[in-house]
Amino acid sequence: MSSVRNKTAVTDSDEIDLGRLVGELIDHRKLIISVTSLFMLLALVYALFATPIYQADALVQVEQKQGNALLNSLSQVLPDSQPQSAPEIALLRSRMILGKTVDDLNLQAKIEENHFPIFGRGLARLSGNKANNIAISRLYLSIPGEDVPEVEVQVLDKNKFSVTGEGIELTGTVGQLLEAKGISLLVSEIDAEPGTTFTVSYISRLKAITNLQDNLTIADEGKDTGILTLSLTGDDQTQIKNIIDSISTNYLAQNIARQAAQDAKSLEFLSEQLPKVRSDLDLAEDKLNGYRQQKDSVDLSLEAKAVLDQIVNVDNQLNELTIRESEVSQLFTKEHPTYKALMEKRKTLQEEKNKLNKRVSAMPETQQEVLRLSRDVDSGRAVYMQLLNRQQELSIAKSSAIGNVRIIDNAITQPKPVKPNKVLVILLGIVIGLLISLGLVLARVVLRKGIESPEQLEELGINVYASVPVSEEFAKRVERSSKWKNKNRDEAAVFLAIENPADLAIESIRGLRTSLHFAMMEARNNVLMITGASPNAGKTFISSNLAEVIAQTGKKVLFIDADLRKGYTHKLFNTENNNGLSDILSGKSSIEKAVQKISKIGFDYISRGMVPPNPAELLMHKRFGELIAWANEHYDLVVMDTPPILAVTDAAVIGNYAGTTLLVARFEQNTAKEIAVSIKRFEQSGVNIKGCILNGVVKKVSNYYGYGYNHYGYTYTDK
């Protein structure tokens, strides 16, 4: 009956073990530190070599429009919702303003000094080299087949330069227009060392305006304050300052021109209307005087005078509303609350006027006529005075011609760059490095399916007889051998039980010896087979050192290298490979002749022999049974090292002769499923697997609270 029972594994895989997670991070601290340091170094290099970006800013105030007192008086009775900053910001970002700046500063010409790729510009800046510049007053490039035509300009001396491009080789002089082959270039100044090259490209006007719009920032300093801050970023301190100055100046100039044009149009209209209003007023006065003379100086009664005053007042208000309506209609639509309130007030005044007209109709005819004529005179006089005052206001506004825009602070470039923020870049690099390293660690943890603790095997019903830690000496030799000789790892193996008997791995094998004593008490013979699921699990290491440890107790032990394909114990023991197991099975050698007695080790040894073409067939020969029977009779313990079961079937054949069979599983290399499949395959061949040995256990913080951590926690000491 198999000692391995199929059990339903009850695990808490859905739970997050924070302790183990922290342990994994500590175990991978070298990876985390390395990746984080790498990204921090990259961030530091970027912070040092990145081109600094500066910011230029200016302060502009948009005041209330002059000469708008009639419209401002509406604030007492109407909601004051006149937009302040939004239209001005839109105007500042318009193609009209920015386009003029592009034209004035020739921003369609993009000039870049040629440096070594990536690091050249930063290295030149760090070394303190003076920046080279050339000033281009006029540029036009028309090169067929290129969306953004460009040429290279090389400085020959302070007054001469050369221009090269596709099919273009020209020489020019500073201050002289160079026109040839689709090029129109005027270099006004050269401030560069001879031999310096520049890449000059010609972008479209729309592209230049779009670039300005992308980098230009306009912020309102407060609600309805009318104070705007203009900011522009760039790597050229002088250029961005000039651009902000140009934008502010162009905005101010267009505002003055717009205000002057508006006042001029209004004055032109008033100049046409004033003579007409004056003529109508004179005509009304003549009619009133003529009627009074005709009727012998008819005077108005007190009631009529009161009604007349009311009618004139209402007419004056209606006239003011008409002017206000014309101004409001320039700012708002008819659906705006301000416009609607204006119309409601007009309707109220019209109703009041109708009521007064009804009162007039009830008066005598003479009084009605005098009242009508007097109303025409008074109303006309009021309209004339309003227009005259408006003309004077517009004349004053036009003569001043300062607009409603004021530049408070001229453009200035901040001395310190705004980008890159070196501290922030380095911190960002550290954070990114930490995130990536943590992601790598978590990915490794998630993708790792190997056995990490004996509990994983015990949950499947597999007895774990020992947990053998990694030998530090063995690990160092393997690393050194694979690094310098580039050979198979097995060739770097050492016989640890002889060279370092106090090693922790040997201590664990001594514990295995004790457990094995009780496990073999009911075995049919004293033959122990050590096998595994896959190569490089440590079968030879466990079997050879176990044989030595048992031999040191005084027992007579025979070690057989049953791996007829890749057995290497003859290299481990530094012996000849002649007259081995393959020779015995093929009948070429006798058993007594094949058994080697090595003085430095305490047990007898049968090597692999020459690699046969048919290992499985040889193992199934009766000679192998005879060998096992002979060994069982002459030795206290027979240890056989076999190939992995999942690779070949040799171990299944050998297992039928062995009384006890143990599997070797490699820590974090073999999976629990591999071990279970291996055991199932042995059971199908009639081989009973006693248990498993977990080899190559690494001391990890993540396994601190698990079984097997403190199992090998002591060593020999002199104290």
XYZ file of C-alpha atoms in Angstrom, residues 42-667:
626
model
C 18.614 57.813 -15.571
C 16.543 60.552 -13.921
C 19.704 62.243 -12.680
C 21.268 62.119 -16.141
C 18.082 63.561 -17.632
C 17.947 66.318 -15.022
C 21.550 67.276 -15.752
C 21.471 67.085 -19.534
C 17.900 68.226 -20.283
C 17.579 71.648 -21.849
C 16.284 74.136 -19.249
C 12.898 75.679 -20.019
C 12.389 79.278 -18.925
C 9.213 81.322 -18.479
C 8.534 84.921 -19.457
C 5.457 86.754 -18.203
C 3.737 90.144 -18.405
C 0.758 91.777 -16.677
C -2.036 93.486 -18.654
C -5.135 95.286 -17.360
C -8.381 95.568 -19.335
C -10.335 98.555 -17.984
C -13.993 99.425 -18.410
C -14.676 101.053 -21.740
C -14.534 104.840 -21.728
C -17.569 106.837 -22.747
C -20.009 104.103 -21.766
C -21.706 105.896 -18.893
C -25.187 105.360 -20.335
C -24.643 101.607 -20.407
C -23.036 101.583 -16.975
C -26.064 103.328 -15.488
C -28.049 100.199 -16.234
C -26.269 98.438 -13.379
C -28.667 100.032 -10.921
C -31.724 98.392 -12.419
C -30.331 95.611 -14.625
C -28.036 92.640 -13.854
C -24.395 93.545 -14.483
C -23.248 90.475 -16.413
C -21.039 92.116 -18.983
C -18.205 89.725 -19.767
C -14.835 90.938 -18.609
C -11.902 88.617 -19.332
C -13.203 85.820 -21.567
C -13.452 87.902 -24.778
C -10.081 89.546 -24.130
C -8.369 86.184 -23.543
C -9.861 84.885 -26.770
C -8.650 88.013 -28.537
C -5.133 87.613 -27.142
C -5.004 84.023 -28.437
C -6.441 84.944 -31.838
C -4.574 84.561 -35.108
C -4.853 88.320 -35.605
C -2.672 89.156 -32.584
C -0.358 86.124 -32.701
C -0.051 86.311 -36.476
C 1.287 89.857 -36.266
C 3.793 88.686 -33.633
C 4.901 85.867 -35.946
C 5.400 88.361 -38.759
C 7.170 90.937 -36.611
C 9.659 88.475 -35.065
C 9.981 86.176 -38.081
C 8.981 83.129 -36.048
C 8.485 81.068 -39.201
C 12.240 80.622 -39.220
C 13.259 77.863 -36.807
C 16.982 77.935 -36.021
C 18.699 75.127 -34.092
C 22.400 74.693 -33.496
C 23.663 71.224 -34.389
C 25.034 69.272 -31.436
C 25.978 65.685 -30.726
C 22.730 63.660 -30.517
C 20.948 63.440 -27.160
C 23.770 64.580 -24.876
C 25.538 67.157 -27.017
C 23.504 70.224 -26.110
C 23.471 69.431 -22.397
C 27.191 68.672 -22.401
C 27.956 71.965 -24.111
C 25.856 73.805 -21.541
C 27.463 72.015 -18.581
C 30.941 72.681 -19.915
C 30.181 76.418 -19.950
C 30.505 76.925 -23.706
C 28.930 80.113 -25.032
C 25.726 79.599 -26.965
C 26.100 80.259 -30.673
C 23.403 82.239 -32.490
C 22.581 83.677 -35.868
C 19.890 86.289 -36.508
C 17.762 85.777 -39.629
C 15.669 88.777 -40.674
C 14.077 87.167 -43.693
C 13.598 83.568 -44.685
C 11.639 81.750 -47.353
C 12.325 78.176 -48.435
C 10.585 76.376 -51.239
C 12.081 72.901 -51.596
C 9.925 70.413 -53.541
C 8.879 67.220 -51.778
C 9.363 68.458 -48.211
C 6.583 69.455 -45.867
C 8.989 71.383 -43.659
C 11.888 72.490 -45.863
C 15.199 72.909 -44.098
C 18.790 73.774 -44.929
C 22.073 73.754 -43.056
C 23.870 77.025 -42.486
C 27.559 76.815 -41.629
C 29.442 79.807 -40.270
C 32.618 80.480 -42.243
C 33.620 83.663 -40.430
C 31.956 86.689 -38.857
C 30.646 87.921 -42.197
C 30.301 84.827 -44.382
C 28.293 81.647 -44.253
C 27.433 78.710 -46.479
C 24.020 77.166 -47.140
C 23.670 73.481 -48.040
C 20.660 71.313 -48.756
C 19.238 68.981 -51.374
C 20.955 70.170 -54.532
C 21.826 73.461 -52.830
C 25.318 74.805 -52.172
C 25.450 78.566 -51.736
C 27.632 81.128 -50.006
C 26.216 84.307 -48.497
C 27.266 87.477 -46.707
C 25.812 89.033 -43.571
C 23.391 91.842 -44.383
C 22.927 90.825 -48.026
C 19.831 89.049 -49.303
C 20.599 85.609 -50.726
C 18.089 84.544 -53.376
C 18.648 81.432 -55.484
C 17.128 77.984 -56.074
C 13.940 78.646 -54.115
C 15.783 80.230 -51.177
C 15.357 83.749 -49.876
C 17.642 84.243 -46.877
C 18.853 87.352 -45.086
C 21.242 86.856 -42.169
C 21.478 90.072 -40.195
C 23.961 89.004 -37.524
C 26.341 86.149 -36.694
C 27.376 85.451 -33.115
C 29.032 82.060 -33.481
C 32.429 80.450 -33.851
C 33.590 79.538 -37.365
C 32.613 75.993 -38.270
C 29.387 76.053 -36.268
C 26.446 74.605 -38.174
C 22.770 75.421 -37.774
C 19.673 73.669 -39.060
C 17.288 76.300 -40.426
C 13.758 75.164 -41.205
C 10.818 77.126 -42.562
C 7.445 76.349 -41.024
C 4.112 77.671 -42.210
C 2.567 80.753 -40.667
C -0.328 78.706 -39.297
C 2.087 76.215 -37.709
C 4.021 79.044 -36.062
C 0.782 80.525 -34.690
C -0.314 77.109 -33.412
C 3.019 76.637 -31.638
C 2.525 79.970 -29.912
C -1.018 79.065 -28.894
C 0.200 75.783 -27.398
C 2.883 77.430 -25.260
C 1.054 80.673 -24.392
C -0.833 80.743 -21.099
C -3.253 83.542 -20.191
C -4.668 83.585 -16.674
C -7.271 85.842 -15.089
C -5.995 87.186 -11.783
C -9.475 87.472 -10.289
C -13.152 87.526 -11.129
C -14.037 90.628 -13.091
C -10.739 92.311 -12.194
C -9.719 92.663 -15.807
C -6.083 91.866 -14.934
C -4.511 89.217 -17.150
C -1.157 87.437 -16.812
C 0.547 86.399 -20.050
C 3.087 83.565 -19.733
C 5.228 81.824 -22.342
C 7.739 79.007 -21.908
C 10.753 78.218 -24.058
C 14.461 77.444 -24.018
C 15.536 80.839 -25.446
C 15.246 83.471 -22.704
C 15.569 86.466 -25.023
C 13.152 85.165 -27.632
C 10.291 84.359 -25.245
C 10.652 87.799 -23.638
C 10.463 89.454 -27.050
C 7.431 87.360 -27.988
C 5.500 88.334 -24.830
C 6.416 91.994 -25.373
C 5.238 91.792 -28.984
C 1.931 90.151 -28.036
C 1.245 92.787 -25.356
C 2.137 95.651 -27.693
C 0.064 94.290 -30.577
C -2.909 93.742 -28.266
C -2.651 97.305 -26.983
C -2.302 98.721 -30.495
C -5.347 96.897 -31.841
C -7.393 97.987 -28.815
C -6.508 101.640 -29.402
C -7.212 101.295 -33.112
C -10.528 99.584 -32.422
C -11.590 102.225 -29.893
C -10.560 105.081 -32.187
C -12.415 103.541 -35.134
C -15.542 103.043 -33.035
C -15.459 106.631 -31.773
C -14.862 107.927 -35.304
C -17.899 106.070 -36.635
C -20.047 107.370 -33.779
C -18.866 110.948 -34.335
C -19.594 110.656 -38.034
C -23.129 109.537 -37.281
C -23.683 112.293 -34.702
C -22.351 114.935 -37.075
C -25.037 113.902 -39.543
C -27.858 113.719 -37.001
C -27.252 116.859 -34.959
C -28.213 119.358 -37.767
C -31.376 117.366 -38.419
C -32.352 117.309 -34.743
C -31.603 121.047 -34.458
C -33.693 121.795 -37.520
C -36.602 119.746 -36.123
C -36.264 121.578 -32.808
C -36.368 125.015 -34.475
C -39.390 123.984 -36.506
C -41.207 122.794 -33.376
C -40.446 126.077 -31.578
C -41.733 128.114 -34.570
C -44.987 126.112 -34.599
C -45.490 126.634 -30.868
C -44.852 130.387 -31.088
C -47.073 130.727 -34.154
C -49.955 128.920 -32.449
C -49.671 131.079 -29.341
C -49.724 134.245 -31.430
C -52.696 132.954 -33.321
C -54.587 132.137 -30.121
C -53.488 135.263 -28.272
C -50.778 133.706 -26.100
C -52.587 130.673 -24.744
C -50.952 129.377 -21.581
C -51.105 125.926 -20.103
C -53.063 125.209 -16.985
C -51.319 123.747 -13.962
C -52.724 120.292 -14.754
C -51.538 120.537 -18.308
C -48.068 121.638 -17.193
C -47.835 118.640 -14.876
C -48.906 116.272 -17.639
C -46.428 117.936 -19.996
C -43.564 117.395 -17.547
C -44.516 113.740 -17.182
C -44.756 113.222 -20.939
C -41.385 114.869 -21.529
C -39.802 112.757 -18.783
C -41.193 109.576 -20.288
C -39.993 110.579 -23.764
C -36.534 111.315 -22.422
C -36.383 107.919 -20.757
C -37.519 106.246 -23.966
C -34.806 108.075 -25.897
C -32.179 106.954 -23.372
C -33.437 103.406 -23.632
C -33.107 103.581 -27.401
C -29.453 104.554 -27.067
C -28.900 101.886 -24.432
C -30.577 99.299 -26.644
C -28.163 100.062 -29.459
C -25.190 99.617 -27.115
C -26.561 96.519 -25.409
C -27.331 94.873 -28.736
C -23.590 95.005 -29.534
C -22.800 92.863 -26.499
C -25.757 90.559 -25.925
C -28.364 88.624 -27.864
C -32.089 89.266 -27.535
C -32.369 86.240 -25.240
C -29.951 87.662 -22.698
C -31.467 88.731 -19.332
C -30.034 92.236 -19.689
C -31.687 92.745 -23.068
C -34.974 91.302 -21.816
C -34.983 93.641 -18.791
C -34.367 96.583 -21.084
C -37.330 95.603 -23.219
C -39.544 95.186 -20.166
C -38.637 98.672 -18.962
C -39.366 100.056 -22.439
C -42.765 98.372 -22.381
C -43.544 99.894 -18.978
C -42.625 103.381 -20.170
C -44.719 102.934 -23.312
C -47.728 101.978 -21.187
C -47.166 105.041 -19.028
C -47.018 107.200 -22.131
C -50.337 105.777 -23.382
C -51.982 106.608 -20.055
C -50.736 110.193 -20.288
C -52.028 110.471 -23.853
C -55.464 109.457 -22.623
C -55.384 112.239 -20.010
C -54.442 114.705 -22.720
C -57.364 113.583 -24.867
C -59.769 114.586 -22.078
C -58.529 118.191 -22.059
C -59.933 121.064 -24.166
C -58.776 121.195 -27.773
C -56.748 124.342 -27.313
C -54.907 122.893 -24.337
C -54.279 119.677 -26.281
C -52.676 121.531 -29.168
C -50.505 123.694 -26.944
C -49.528 120.620 -24.932
C -48.603 118.692 -28.090
C -46.486 121.510 -29.475
C -44.796 122.127 -26.118
C -44.019 118.413 -25.822
C -42.348 118.397 -29.248
C -40.206 121.367 -28.247
C -39.147 120.011 -24.842
C -38.512 116.499 -26.108
C -36.533 117.761 -29.083
C -34.476 120.014 -26.819
C -33.682 117.066 -24.507
C -32.683 114.809 -27.435
C -30.510 117.561 -28.873
C -28.722 118.066 -25.549
C -28.133 114.315 -25.181
C -26.626 114.038 -28.636
C -24.525 117.122 -28.071
C -23.152 115.730 -24.801
C -22.452 112.397 -26.484
C -20.581 114.178 -29.276
C -18.398 115.956 -26.774
C -17.671 112.678 -24.902
C -16.712 110.903 -28.128
C -14.523 113.816 -29.198
C -12.635 113.645 -25.926
C -12.299 109.829 -26.166
C -11.045 110.016 -29.757
C -8.551 112.733 -28.966
C -7.111 110.679 -26.079
C -6.973 107.434 -28.103
C -5.567 105.346 -25.255
C -8.120 102.544 -25.419
C -9.084 100.520 -22.359
C -5.949 98.324 -22.162
C -2.959 99.110 -19.986
C 0.350 97.200 -19.761
C 1.140 97.078 -16.048
C 4.295 94.924 -16.102
C 6.448 94.581 -19.172
C 7.694 91.151 -20.151
C 10.516 89.665 -18.132
C 12.124 86.214 -18.146
C 12.451 84.454 -14.815
C 16.116 83.821 -13.994
C 15.503 80.259 -12.823
C 14.194 77.630 -15.250
C 10.755 76.181 -14.593
C 11.664 72.846 -16.189
C 13.107 70.419 -15.402
C 12.582 70.394 -11.648
C 15.647 68.332 -10.747
C 14.408 67.235 -7.344
C 11.012 66.284 -8.744
C 12.583 64.420 -11.678
C 14.843 62.402 -9.381
C 11.959 61.616 -7.027
C 9.853 60.608 -10.010
C 12.661 58.352 -11.235
C 12.862 56.707 -7.804
C 9.093 56.198 -7.709
C 9.029 54.726 -11.228
C 11.974 52.468 -10.375
C 10.225 51.278 -7.222
C 6.997 50.607 -9.090
C 8.738 48.677 -11.867
C 10.874 46.671 -9.442
C 7.859 45.871 -7.282
C 6.001 44.857 -10.419
C 8.858 42.539 -11.384
C 8.902 41.021 -7.907
C 5.152 40.469 -7.890
C 5.311 39.008 -11.399
C 8.021 36.587 -10.302
C 6.008 35.617 -7.247
C 2.853 35.073 -9.298
C 4.599 33.165 -12.087
C 6.663 31.063 -9.692
C 5.053 27.640 -9.445
C 7.879 25.745 -7.781
C 7.788 24.188 -4.326
C 8.518 26.805 -1.696
C 7.852 24.854 1.486
C 7.377 21.247 2.615
C 3.766 22.087 3.453
C 2.916 22.129 -0.260
C 3.960 18.484 -0.545
C 2.366 17.438 2.737
C -0.970 18.932 1.622
C -0.843 16.410 -1.237
C -0.162 13.565 1.196
C 3.536 13.257 0.378
C 5.836 12.639 3.325
C 8.818 14.991 3.462
C 11.747 13.234 5.130
C 14.204 16.122 5.003
C 14.681 19.696 3.861
C 18.256 20.079 2.651
C 19.494 23.654 2.443
C 21.814 24.967 -0.245
C 25.438 24.576 0.652
C 27.259 27.905 0.503
C 30.504 26.275 -0.621
C 28.733 24.233 -3.282
C 26.870 27.306 -4.556
C 30.089 29.360 -4.803
C 31.884 26.656 -6.775
C 28.969 26.183 -9.136
C 28.796 29.912 -9.794
C 32.544 30.184 -10.319
C 32.626 27.172 -12.617
C 29.698 28.256 -14.750
C 31.068 31.793 -14.962
C 34.640 31.080 -16.012
C 34.636 27.637 -17.556
C 31.123 27.711 -19.028
C 30.732 24.029 -18.354
C 27.920 21.878 -17.083
C 26.997 22.567 -13.494
C 27.568 18.930 -12.547
C 31.251 19.254 -13.298
C 31.558 21.870 -10.580
C 30.074 19.555 -7.965
C 32.077 18.603 -4.891
C 31.871 15.691 -2.474
C 30.666 17.814 0.402
C 30.600 15.113 3.075
C 34.391 14.808 2.821
C 35.407 18.392 2.145
C 33.105 20.117 4.636
C 31.329 17.662 6.956
C 30.059 20.506 9.174
C 28.037 22.100 6.372
C 24.332 22.683 7.038
C 23.406 20.495 4.077
C 25.337 17.562 5.579
C 23.613 18.161 8.921
C 20.268 17.869 7.181
C 21.384 14.626 5.488
C 22.339 13.271 8.917
C 18.775 13.993 9.967
C 17.608 12.153 6.857
C 19.736 9.166 7.923
C 17.799 8.970 11.189
C 14.418 9.232 9.477
C 15.499 6.670 6.883
C 16.341 4.143 9.594
C 12.719 3.921 10.650
C 11.410 4.126 7.104
C 13.417 1.027 6.024
C 12.509 -1.164 8.968
C 9.645 -2.819 7.078
C 11.365 -2.842 3.664
C 11.828 -6.155 1.815
C 15.518 -5.481 1.321
C 18.174 -2.952 2.196
C 18.252 -1.348 -1.257
C 17.540 2.385 -1.324
C 16.764 4.093 -4.613
C 17.140 7.870 -4.938
C 15.303 9.315 -7.914
C 13.608 12.516 -8.973
C 11.130 14.142 -11.300
C 13.467 16.178 -13.485
C 17.187 16.685 -14.099
C 19.342 18.906 -11.839
C 17.228 18.175 -8.785
C 20.289 17.038 -6.759
C 19.826 13.263 -6.828
C 23.523 12.510 -7.067
C 24.327 15.036 -4.343
C 21.782 13.525 -1.929
C 22.586 9.874 -2.680
C 26.391 10.186 -2.560
C 26.504 12.248 0.600
C 23.869 10.046 2.245
C 26.003 6.994 1.472
C 29.021 8.673 3.066
C 27.082 9.787 6.166
C 25.716 6.241 6.700
C 29.132 4.713 6.040
C 30.601 6.934 8.782
C 28.365 5.120 11.290
C 30.254 1.908 10.611
C 27.845 0.282 8.193
C 28.979 -1.380 4.997
C 27.523 0.663 2.115
C 27.540 0.122 -1.652
C 26.850 3.075 -3.956
C 25.680 2.262 -7.491
C 25.500 4.895 -10.242
C 22.436 3.562 -12.085
C 22.149 6.562 -14.421
C 23.484 4.822 -17.533
C 22.988 7.935 -19.642
C 24.387 10.922 -17.750
C 25.900 9.567 -14.547
C 28.942 11.571 -13.435
C 29.902 10.119 -10.047
C 33.221 8.889 -11.481
C 34.149 12.542 -11.866
C 32.896 13.269 -8.378
C 35.044 10.506 -6.858
C 37.885 11.047 -9.337
C 37.950 7.404 -10.447
C 38.046 5.426 -13.690
C 34.820 4.723 -15.529
C 35.825 1.274 -16.701
C 34.064 -1.913 -15.580
C 30.902 -0.128 -14.511
C 27.246 -1.093 -14.232
C 26.737 -1.167 -17.992
C 29.636 -3.614 -18.319
C 28.133 -5.890 -15.645
C 24.723 -5.918 -17.296
C 26.180 -6.588 -20.723
C 28.317 -9.449 -19.376
C 31.646 -7.789 -20.109
C 32.680 -7.626 -16.474
C 32.032 -9.421 -13.209
C 30.513 -7.877 -10.123
C 33.614 -8.311 -7.993
C 35.730 -6.660 -10.642
C 33.367 -3.702 -11.026
C 33.176 -2.859 -7.311
C 35.686 -0.112 -6.525
C 37.032 0.446 -3.033
C 38.091 4.034 -2.501
C 40.173 4.752 0.543
C 39.185 8.366 1.074
C 35.491 7.504 1.211
C 34.037 4.914 3.470
C 31.910 2.958 1.020
C 32.218 0.798 -2.086
C 31.300 2.113 -5.468
C 30.098 0.876 -8.866
C 30.414 3.453 -11.601
C 28.171 3.987 -14.599
C 30.467 2.422 -17.124
C 30.380 3.185 -20.809
C 27.125 4.638 -22.095
C 25.204 1.746 -23.738
C 22.865 2.145 -26.727
C 20.021 0.350 -24.868
C 20.009 1.305 -21.147
C 16.377 0.285 -20.449
C 16.853 -3.172 -21.984
C 20.015 -3.761 -19.974
C 18.267 -2.847 -16.721
C 15.505 -5.347 -17.453
C 18.090 -8.150 -17.871
C 18.301 -10.841 -15.173
C 21.870 -9.805 -14.470
C 20.543 -6.669 -12.764
C 18.422 -8.784 -10.399
C 21.448 -10.926 -9.660
C 23.486 -7.796 -8.915
C 20.846 -6.520 -6.485
C 20.587 -9.870 -4.749
C 24.387 -10.061 -4.398
C 24.585 -6.497 -3.058
C 21.741 -7.053 -0.597
C 23.592 -10.070 0.765
C 27.031 -8.521 1.102
C 26.182 -4.943 2.240
C 24.173 -3.327 5.012
C 22.846 -0.680 2.641
C 22.781 -0.302 -1.127
C 22.225 3.234 -2.454
C 21.299 3.621 -6.136
C 21.370 6.913 -8.011
C 18.868 6.843 -10.908
C 17.765 9.149 -13.742
C 14.582 11.255 -13.460
C 11.311 9.382 -13.991
C 9.709 12.086 -16.134
C 12.653 11.932 -18.560
C 13.160 8.154 -18.954
C 11.598 4.960 -17.609
C 14.840 3.572 -16.148
C 13.850 4.534 -12.603
C 10.574 2.577 -12.864
C 12.500 -0.561 -13.825
C 15.038 -0.122 -11.033
C 12.310 0.648 -8.485
C 10.912 -2.861 -8.697
C 14.196 -4.173 -7.203
C 14.494 -1.530 -4.477
C 12.962 -1.964 -1.047
C 12.742 1.788 -0.390
C 12.354 4.581 -2.911
C 12.717 8.309 -2.224
C 12.043 11.229 -4.556
C 14.262 14.321 -4.648
C 12.458 17.630 -5.364
C 14.332 20.850 -6.071
C 13.274 23.958 -4.140
